[in-house]
Amino acid sequence: MMRRRRIGAYGLCRDDHGRVLLTRSSATADIADIAGIWQLPGGGVAQGEHPAAALVREFVEETGLVVEIVEVEAVLADLSRLGGPDEEVHTDRIVYRVRPTGGALRSEAYGTADPVAWIPPERLPDLPLMPFTAELLGQPVTPLPEPPPGSVRRALPPLPPLPPDTGQRFAAYGLATDPEGRVLLTRIADGYPGAGRWHLPGGGTDHGEQPATGLLRELVEETGQLGRITGLIDVTHRHNRAARGPEGRPMDWHSVRVSYRVEVDVPTEARVTEAPGGSTDSAAWFAVAEAAGLPLTDVASRALERLAGQTPPK
C-alpha cells in the first residue's frame, strides 16, 4: 500500500450567536465519498507556505471572508483512504481560531466546497461531519466509509506533486522544564542542517502518529525523559531551498513545526537513547539564562524568549 502525507490548515470561526462556519463538500469534489460531508473551512499547505497564510488564502477561496488569526486551537492527525483503496493518506491538521475582518459570505464558485453556512450548535448532531471536525466540535466521531475495491479516484490533495529533491516535513517539539525551572535542550549532530546548535527535543512524526504522541516518543529517544504535555505554544515553519543533510545533496525542505509546553516531573540525567547516527548527539538540562547564551535554532530561541517572558525575575 502506498503511503502519503499532507499538511492542512483549517479555521474555527464562530459568530456572536455561537454558530460555527462550515463548508460542505460538493458533488463535483475529487473524492466522491465525502460529497455532502461538512467540515471546517481550509485546505492544503503549499510548499514554503506558512500554515496561517494557507488558511487565510483558503478561507477567502472557500467562503469569501477575509479572516485574521486569533490563536492556534488544536493540532491533530488522521488517516484515510480518500486517495483510493491502495493509498493511505496521513493528514496533519492545524486548526486556528479566526475572526472575520472583511469580505462577504459566499460559496466557492468552482471547487470542492458548496455551500457555506453558519451552523447553530443544535444542528450539529444532525449533520454528517468530517471526523476531525466532529472531534473539535465535541460531536460523536463517525469514520468515513472505506472505498470499495477497484475504485479509482484522482489523488488527494489537489496540489501538484512535489518535484524531485523537494520535501515537506511535519514535526513536533517540546519546551520542557523540570520542577527547578531548568530547560531541556538537545544538540544537532554533524551532517544535519543546523549541526552544533541546541534545539528543543522533538522531531518528525511518523506515519499515522499524533503530534503529541510523536513528541513524547522523541523526548524519550533524544533525552531519556518522561514528560507530560501541558499546553500548545504555537506553529512555525521554515523553508530552506538548499538544505544539506544526510541525503548528501541540496534539498528544498519545508518544515512545519508545532511546539508544546512539557513538564518533566521526575527529571534524570539527560542522555540520548536513540541509535547512533541520528540527528541528536547530546542532551542536557540548562538554567534559562545559561541556555539563552548557547547557539540556538530558531525554534529553541523563540521558545526560550517566551519562557523568559513568563518567568518572574528573582
XYZ file of C-alpha atoms in Angstrom:
314
model
C 0.000 0.000 0.000
C 1.265 3.465 -0.873
C 1.522 5.923 1.996
C 1.199 9.644 1.531
C 1.320 12.649 3.835
C -0.139 16.104 3.583
C -0.432 19.148 5.836
C -3.643 21.138 6.078
C -4.713 24.356 7.833
C -8.303 24.965 8.959
C -10.254 27.724 10.657
C -12.671 27.565 13.591
C -14.879 30.613 13.170
C -17.888 31.396 15.388
C -20.278 34.328 15.265
C -21.872 36.288 18.113
C -24.708 33.748 18.278
C -22.372 30.787 18.849
C -22.832 29.439 15.321
C -19.838 27.831 13.608
C -18.953 28.351 9.947
C -18.781 25.085 7.994
C -18.384 24.132 4.341
C -19.987 21.141 2.656
C -18.142 19.065 0.096
C -19.879 19.333 -3.257
C -20.873 16.648 -5.733
C -18.067 17.837 -8.023
C -15.389 17.085 -5.413
C -12.456 14.906 -6.443
C -13.382 12.472 -3.671
C -16.900 11.168 -4.180
C -17.092 9.560 -0.721
C -17.061 12.935 1.072
C -19.727 14.629 -1.051
C -22.272 16.148 1.316
C -19.994 15.953 4.362
C -19.395 19.144 6.369
C -16.072 20.373 7.720
C -14.195 23.464 8.867
C -13.028 25.728 6.015
C -9.417 25.189 4.996
C -7.120 23.020 2.927
C -3.627 22.001 1.955
C -0.466 23.933 2.835
C 1.690 24.519 -0.251
C 5.466 24.113 -0.317
C 7.072 27.031 1.525
C 3.755 28.427 2.767
C 3.133 29.283 6.418
C 0.055 27.349 7.607
C -1.553 30.593 8.814
C -1.133 32.155 5.367
C -2.533 29.000 3.769
C -5.628 29.236 5.958
C -6.250 32.905 5.131
C -5.929 32.057 1.426
C -8.203 29.007 1.667
C -10.792 30.911 3.710
C -11.179 33.563 1.027
C -11.382 30.919 -1.718
C -13.972 28.769 0.065
C -16.119 31.335 1.902
C -15.418 34.818 0.519
C -14.448 36.011 4.015
C -11.176 37.661 4.981
C -10.105 36.462 8.429
C -7.378 37.133 10.948
C -5.740 34.505 13.111
C -6.586 34.655 16.830
C -4.590 31.665 18.073
C -3.802 28.017 17.415
C -6.796 25.998 18.554
C -5.561 22.421 18.040
C -3.146 20.237 16.098
C -4.111 16.683 15.238
C -3.631 13.986 12.620
C -5.721 11.320 10.963
C -5.551 8.515 8.412
C -7.897 7.973 5.493
C -8.238 6.031 2.256
C -9.557 9.048 0.362
C -6.834 8.626 -2.220
C -8.119 5.142 -3.101
C -8.191 1.637 -1.567
C -4.452 1.154 -2.142
C -3.380 4.548 -0.785
C -3.326 5.540 2.879
C -3.215 9.307 3.436
C -1.900 10.769 6.698
C -3.070 14.366 7.170
C -1.588 16.672 9.804
C -4.273 19.256 10.549
C -3.534 22.628 12.124
C -6.681 24.356 13.358
C -6.668 28.092 14.070
C -9.342 30.101 15.804
C -10.149 33.001 13.483
C -12.365 36.090 13.254
C -13.746 37.715 10.085
C -12.414 41.157 9.176
C -13.962 41.678 5.742
C -15.425 40.155 2.626
C -18.897 38.754 2.035
C -20.020 35.200 2.706
C -20.446 33.124 -0.443
C -19.974 29.554 -1.579
C -16.886 28.556 -3.535
C -17.574 29.321 -7.196
C -15.532 26.498 -8.716
C -14.149 23.810 -6.471
C -14.915 21.229 -3.859
C -16.858 23.244 -1.251
C -20.511 24.250 -1.714
C -22.407 25.547 0.192
C -21.056 27.513 3.165
C -23.257 28.110 6.193
C -23.366 29.281 9.795
C -24.463 26.222 11.754
C -26.088 26.607 15.199
C -24.939 24.131 17.897
C -28.282 22.330 17.995
C -27.983 21.365 14.311
C -24.542 19.784 14.591
C -25.726 16.330 15.759
C -27.841 16.018 12.589
C -25.020 16.780 10.116
C -22.519 14.328 8.604
C -19.159 15.732 9.725
C -15.574 15.010 8.773
C -14.040 13.126 11.733
C -11.590 15.885 12.683
C -14.378 18.487 12.594
C -16.656 16.334 14.749
C -13.871 15.856 17.295
C -13.143 19.585 17.514
C -16.820 20.460 17.899
C -17.438 17.847 20.592
C -19.634 15.629 18.417
C -19.553 11.817 18.021
C -16.871 10.820 15.529
C -18.041 8.626 12.649
C -15.306 7.174 10.394
C -15.520 7.880 6.697
C -16.606 4.920 4.554
C -13.855 2.723 3.143
C -13.507 2.986 -0.647
C -14.813 -0.101 -2.476
C -12.244 -2.461 -4.030
C -11.278 -1.459 -7.543
C -12.456 2.134 -7.158
C -10.378 4.761 -8.932
C -10.021 8.379 -7.885
C -7.810 11.305 -8.548
C -5.093 11.641 -5.935
C -5.556 13.733 -2.791
C -4.803 16.627 -2.377
C -5.485 18.713 -5.485
C -1.976 20.149 -5.276
C 0.778 19.353 -7.783
C 3.236 16.704 -6.582
C 6.463 17.999 -5.118
C 9.323 17.934 -7.629
C 12.409 15.754 -7.031
C 14.727 16.899 -4.226
C 11.816 18.665 -2.555
C 10.271 17.652 0.745
C 7.650 18.775 3.238
C 8.020 17.657 6.848
C 5.777 17.900 9.888
C 7.477 17.909 13.285
C 6.548 18.317 16.964
C 8.830 19.899 19.586
C 8.599 20.483 23.312
C 9.631 23.337 25.581
C 10.352 21.009 28.505
C 11.133 22.198 32.033
C 11.647 20.479 35.388
C 10.479 21.498 38.903
C 13.640 23.641 39.325
C 12.808 25.648 36.231
C 15.610 24.210 34.101
C 15.020 23.776 30.391
C 15.856 20.646 28.392
C 17.752 21.065 25.107
C 19.283 18.755 22.505
C 22.231 19.371 20.192
C 22.005 18.680 16.458
C 24.556 16.149 15.205
C 27.068 16.693 12.415
C 25.729 16.055 8.943
C 22.300 17.536 9.658
C 21.032 21.077 8.992
C 21.873 23.267 11.999
C 24.673 20.978 13.203
C 26.110 22.098 16.535
C 23.109 24.219 17.513
C 20.937 23.477 20.517
C 17.345 22.627 19.759
C 14.109 21.700 21.502
C 13.569 17.959 21.953
C 11.351 16.532 19.251
C 11.346 15.801 15.560
C 9.376 14.483 12.641
C 6.254 12.477 13.409
C 5.731 9.008 11.977
C 3.018 7.987 9.528
C -0.199 7.502 11.495
C 1.164 9.183 14.630
C -0.497 12.026 16.520
C 1.801 15.066 17.010
C 1.641 14.887 20.816
C 2.435 11.159 20.766
C 5.366 11.748 18.427
C 6.796 14.425 20.709
C 6.678 12.221 23.821
C 8.339 9.391 21.876
C 11.102 11.720 20.665
C 11.557 13.054 24.204
C 12.454 9.558 25.395
C 14.653 8.759 22.393
C 16.599 12.029 22.448
C 16.843 12.754 26.180
C 15.687 9.709 28.180
C 12.967 11.762 29.923
C 9.305 11.046 30.563
C 7.175 14.155 30.155
C 3.586 15.303 30.094
C 2.212 17.883 27.711
C 0.522 20.822 29.433
C -0.257 23.137 26.550
C 0.115 24.173 22.937
C 2.545 27.044 22.268
C 2.495 27.836 18.555
C 3.052 26.677 15.000
C 6.022 27.873 12.943
C 7.579 26.955 9.636
C 10.939 27.117 7.902
C 11.613 26.954 4.169
C 15.201 26.186 3.176
C 15.691 25.822 -0.564
C 19.189 24.384 -0.231
C 19.243 22.361 2.987
C 22.104 19.899 3.241
C 21.521 16.801 5.300
C 22.211 13.065 5.151
C 20.891 12.974 1.578
C 24.289 14.317 0.504
C 22.849 16.919 -1.860
C 20.928 20.198 -1.508
C 17.224 19.684 -0.803
C 14.336 22.146 -0.925
C 12.899 21.448 2.529
C 9.766 22.945 4.015
C 9.301 22.143 7.702
C 6.111 22.862 9.629
C 6.680 22.704 13.395
C 4.242 22.585 16.304
C 5.638 23.439 19.749
C 4.161 22.213 23.020
C 4.743 23.066 26.681
C 6.037 19.979 28.512
C 6.663 19.278 32.205
C 9.169 16.641 33.350
C 8.136 15.937 36.936
C 10.951 13.497 37.795
C 13.993 14.588 35.771
C 17.026 12.361 35.342
C 20.379 12.935 33.701
C 19.626 13.763 30.070
C 21.117 11.300 27.609
C 20.470 10.289 24.023
C 18.955 6.800 23.856
C 18.272 6.519 20.109
C 20.607 4.510 17.884
C 23.904 6.165 16.842
C 23.811 8.113 13.609
C 20.644 10.035 14.423
C 20.143 13.773 14.280
C 20.862 14.327 18.008
C 24.331 13.883 19.548
C 23.806 15.364 23.031
C 21.114 16.381 25.520
C 21.328 18.427 28.719
C 19.444 20.465 31.308
C 20.220 24.189 31.477
C 19.194 27.168 33.553
C 17.161 29.502 31.353
C 19.805 32.252 31.448
C 22.538 29.759 30.548
C 20.502 28.317 27.682
C 19.942 31.780 26.229
C 23.706 32.112 25.694
C 24.018 28.937 23.631
C 23.964 28.733 19.815
C 20.260 28.018 19.304
C 17.949 27.052 16.481
C 15.152 29.461 15.637
C 12.603 27.144 17.285
C 14.567 26.986 20.553
C 15.300 30.720 20.573
C 11.645 31.595 20.080
C 10.548 29.200 22.828
C 13.133 30.464 25.321
C 12.113 34.070 24.704
C 8.560 33.077 25.532
C 9.695 31.197 28.648
C 11.826 34.113 29.858
C 8.851 36.438 29.479
C 6.739 34.152 31.685
C 9.419 33.659 34.369
C 9.253 36.266 37.154
C 12.620 37.901 37.948
C 14.444 36.623 41.036
